[in-house]
Short mmCIF file of N, CA and C in Angstrom, two decimals:
data_model
loop_
_atom_site.label_atom_id
_atom_site.label_comp_id
_atom_site.label_asym_id
_atom_site.label_seq_id
_atom_site.Cartn_x
_atom_site.Cartn_y
_atom_site.Cartn_z
N UNK A 1 94.00 72.64 93.84
CA UNK A 1 94.68 73.92 93.92
C UNK A 1 95.03 74.15 95.39
N UNK A 2 96.30 74.47 95.65
CA UNK A 2 96.74 74.71 97.02
C UNK A 2 96.74 76.20 97.30
N UNK A 3 96.47 76.50 98.55
CA UNK A 3 96.47 77.91 98.96
C UNK A 3 97.76 78.14 99.72
N UNK A 4 98.55 79.08 99.26
CA UNK A 4 99.80 79.35 99.93
C UNK A 4 99.62 80.49 100.96
N UNK A 5 100.35 80.36 102.05
CA UNK A 5 100.30 81.40 103.07
C UNK A 5 101.63 82.16 103.02
N UNK A 6 101.59 83.44 103.34
CA UNK A 6 102.82 84.20 103.31
C UNK A 6 103.80 83.69 104.37
N UNK A 7 105.08 83.67 104.03
CA UNK A 7 106.09 83.24 104.95
C UNK A 7 106.60 84.46 105.71
N UNK A 8 106.54 84.37 107.06
CA UNK A 8 107.06 85.47 107.85
C UNK A 8 108.55 85.42 107.87
N UNK A 9 109.17 86.52 107.60
CA UNK A 9 110.63 86.54 107.51
C UNK A 9 111.26 86.56 108.93
N UNK A 10 112.35 85.90 109.03
CA UNK A 10 113.06 85.88 110.31
C UNK A 10 113.80 87.20 110.50
N UNK A 11 114.24 87.46 111.70
CA UNK A 11 114.99 88.67 112.00
C UNK A 11 116.24 88.73 111.11
N UNK A 12 116.90 87.59 110.97
CA UNK A 12 118.15 87.55 110.20
C UNK A 12 117.87 87.93 108.73
N UNK A 13 116.79 87.44 108.18
CA UNK A 13 116.46 87.75 106.80
C UNK A 13 116.15 89.24 106.65
N UNK A 14 115.41 89.76 107.59
CA UNK A 14 115.09 91.20 107.54
C UNK A 14 116.33 92.04 107.63
N UNK A 15 117.26 91.67 108.53
CA UNK A 15 118.50 92.43 108.66
C UNK A 15 119.35 92.33 107.39
N UNK A 16 119.39 91.16 106.78
CA UNK A 16 120.14 91.03 105.54
C UNK A 16 119.54 91.89 104.44
N UNK A 17 118.21 91.89 104.35
CA UNK A 17 117.55 92.73 103.37
C UNK A 17 117.81 94.23 103.64
N UNK A 18 117.86 94.62 104.91
CA UNK A 18 118.14 95.99 105.25
C UNK A 18 119.59 96.36 104.86
N UNK A 19 120.52 95.47 105.11
CA UNK A 19 121.94 95.73 104.72
C UNK A 19 122.03 95.90 103.22
N UNK A 20 121.38 95.06 102.48
CA UNK A 20 121.38 95.15 101.01
C UNK A 20 120.78 96.48 100.54
N UNK A 21 119.67 96.87 101.17
CA UNK A 21 119.00 98.08 100.79
C UNK A 21 119.90 99.32 101.09
N UNK A 22 120.63 99.28 102.20
CA UNK A 22 121.53 100.36 102.55
C UNK A 22 122.66 100.43 101.53
N UNK A 23 123.18 99.28 101.15
CA UNK A 23 124.27 99.21 100.16
C UNK A 23 123.79 99.83 98.83
N UNK A 24 122.59 99.46 98.41
CA UNK A 24 122.07 99.98 97.17
C UNK A 24 121.72 101.49 97.29
N UNK A 25 121.27 101.90 98.47
CA UNK A 25 120.89 103.31 98.66
C UNK A 25 122.12 104.22 98.54
N UNK A 26 123.27 103.75 98.95
CA UNK A 26 124.48 104.58 98.88
C UNK A 26 124.83 105.01 97.47
N UNK A 27 124.37 104.23 96.50
CA UNK A 27 124.66 104.53 95.08
C UNK A 27 123.65 105.49 94.46
N UNK A 28 122.62 105.85 95.23
CA UNK A 28 121.55 106.72 94.72
C UNK A 28 121.86 108.18 94.96
N UNK A 29 121.11 109.02 94.25
CA UNK A 29 121.17 110.47 94.51
C UNK A 29 120.53 110.76 95.85
N UNK A 30 120.79 111.89 96.40
CA UNK A 30 120.28 112.23 97.74
C UNK A 30 118.74 112.16 97.79
N UNK A 31 118.00 112.73 96.81
CA UNK A 31 116.55 112.65 96.91
C UNK A 31 116.03 111.21 96.86
N UNK A 32 116.66 110.39 95.99
CA UNK A 32 116.25 108.97 95.91
C UNK A 32 116.58 108.23 97.21
N UNK A 33 117.76 108.56 97.78
CA UNK A 33 118.17 107.94 99.03
C UNK A 33 117.20 108.27 100.13
N UNK A 34 116.72 109.50 100.16
CA UNK A 34 115.73 109.91 101.19
C UNK A 34 114.45 109.13 101.02
N UNK A 35 114.02 108.93 99.78
CA UNK A 35 112.80 108.10 99.55
C UNK A 35 112.98 106.69 100.04
N UNK A 36 114.16 106.13 99.80
CA UNK A 36 114.45 104.77 100.22
C UNK A 36 114.39 104.70 101.74
N UNK A 37 114.96 105.65 102.45
CA UNK A 37 114.95 105.68 103.89
C UNK A 37 113.54 105.81 104.46
N UNK A 38 112.71 106.62 103.81
CA UNK A 38 111.32 106.80 104.24
C UNK A 38 110.58 105.48 104.06
N UNK A 39 110.78 104.80 102.95
CA UNK A 39 110.13 103.49 102.73
C UNK A 39 110.59 102.50 103.77
N UNK A 40 111.84 102.49 104.10
CA UNK A 40 112.35 101.55 105.10
C UNK A 40 111.71 101.85 106.46
N UNK A 41 111.64 103.12 106.82
CA UNK A 41 111.02 103.48 108.10
C UNK A 41 109.55 103.04 108.14
N UNK A 42 108.84 103.24 107.04
CA UNK A 42 107.43 102.80 106.99
C UNK A 42 107.33 101.28 107.16
N UNK A 43 108.28 100.53 106.56
CA UNK A 43 108.27 99.10 106.70
C UNK A 43 108.51 98.68 108.16
N UNK A 44 109.47 99.32 108.80
CA UNK A 44 109.73 98.98 110.20
C UNK A 44 108.51 99.33 111.08
N UNK A 45 107.82 100.41 110.78
CA UNK A 45 106.62 100.74 111.55
C UNK A 45 105.55 99.69 111.36
N UNK A 46 105.37 99.18 110.13
CA UNK A 46 104.39 98.13 109.91
C UNK A 46 104.79 96.85 110.66
N UNK A 47 106.07 96.52 110.65
CA UNK A 47 106.53 95.33 111.38
C UNK A 47 106.30 95.50 112.87
N UNK A 48 106.57 96.67 113.39
CA UNK A 48 106.36 96.88 114.80
C UNK A 48 104.89 96.81 115.19
N UNK A 49 104.02 97.25 114.26
CA UNK A 49 102.58 97.22 114.56
C UNK A 49 102.04 95.80 114.61
N UNK A 50 102.71 94.86 113.94
CA UNK A 50 102.18 93.47 113.97
C UNK A 50 102.90 92.63 115.03
N UNK A 51 103.74 93.27 115.86
CA UNK A 51 104.39 92.56 116.94
C UNK A 51 103.31 92.08 117.93
N UNK A 52 103.37 90.83 118.36
CA UNK A 52 102.31 90.30 119.25
C UNK A 52 102.20 91.13 120.53
N UNK A 53 100.97 91.34 120.97
CA UNK A 53 100.71 92.07 122.19
C UNK A 53 101.33 91.38 123.39
N UNK A 54 101.45 90.06 123.38
CA UNK A 54 102.00 89.34 124.51
C UNK A 54 103.37 89.83 124.83
N UNK A 55 104.16 90.20 123.79
CA UNK A 55 105.52 90.71 124.04
C UNK A 55 105.45 92.02 124.84
N UNK A 56 104.49 92.82 124.53
CA UNK A 56 104.37 94.11 125.22
C UNK A 56 103.83 93.91 126.62
N UNK A 57 102.84 93.00 126.75
CA UNK A 57 102.19 92.80 128.04
C UNK A 57 103.04 92.06 129.04
N UNK A 58 104.10 91.37 128.60
CA UNK A 58 104.98 90.63 129.50
C UNK A 58 105.86 91.53 130.31
N UNK A 59 105.77 92.81 130.09
CA UNK A 59 106.60 93.74 130.86
C UNK A 59 107.79 94.27 130.10
N UNK A 60 107.92 93.89 128.86
CA UNK A 60 109.03 94.44 128.09
C UNK A 60 108.81 95.93 127.91
N UNK A 61 109.83 96.70 128.28
CA UNK A 61 109.69 98.14 128.18
C UNK A 61 109.76 98.56 126.71
N UNK A 62 108.77 99.28 126.21
CA UNK A 62 108.81 99.74 124.82
C UNK A 62 110.00 100.67 124.62
N UNK A 63 110.66 100.53 123.47
CA UNK A 63 111.81 101.38 123.19
C UNK A 63 111.36 102.75 122.75
N UNK A 64 112.15 103.76 123.16
CA UNK A 64 111.82 105.11 122.75
C UNK A 64 112.36 105.29 121.33
N UNK A 65 111.66 106.06 120.50
CA UNK A 65 112.17 106.30 119.15
C UNK A 65 113.46 107.11 119.19
N UNK A 66 114.29 106.90 118.21
CA UNK A 66 115.54 107.66 118.12
C UNK A 66 115.23 109.10 117.81
N UNK A 67 115.90 110.05 118.49
CA UNK A 67 115.66 111.45 118.14
C UNK A 67 116.23 111.74 116.78
N UNK A 68 115.55 112.58 116.03
CA UNK A 68 115.98 112.90 114.68
C UNK A 68 116.88 114.09 114.68
#
């Protein structure tokens, strides 16, 4: 029995999935569209949290969140 490891998605794959999600969200009602956007934001926060510390420690300036 083999043990599979999760495949980390590349930036391009994530962007393509985001584009598809936006396209699908446009067909939804406003409340459902809001839920989709909230889920997307939570996903991006999780992805940002697993960014390697080395990237931050190398002197890369953290980006400010977009004002709402």
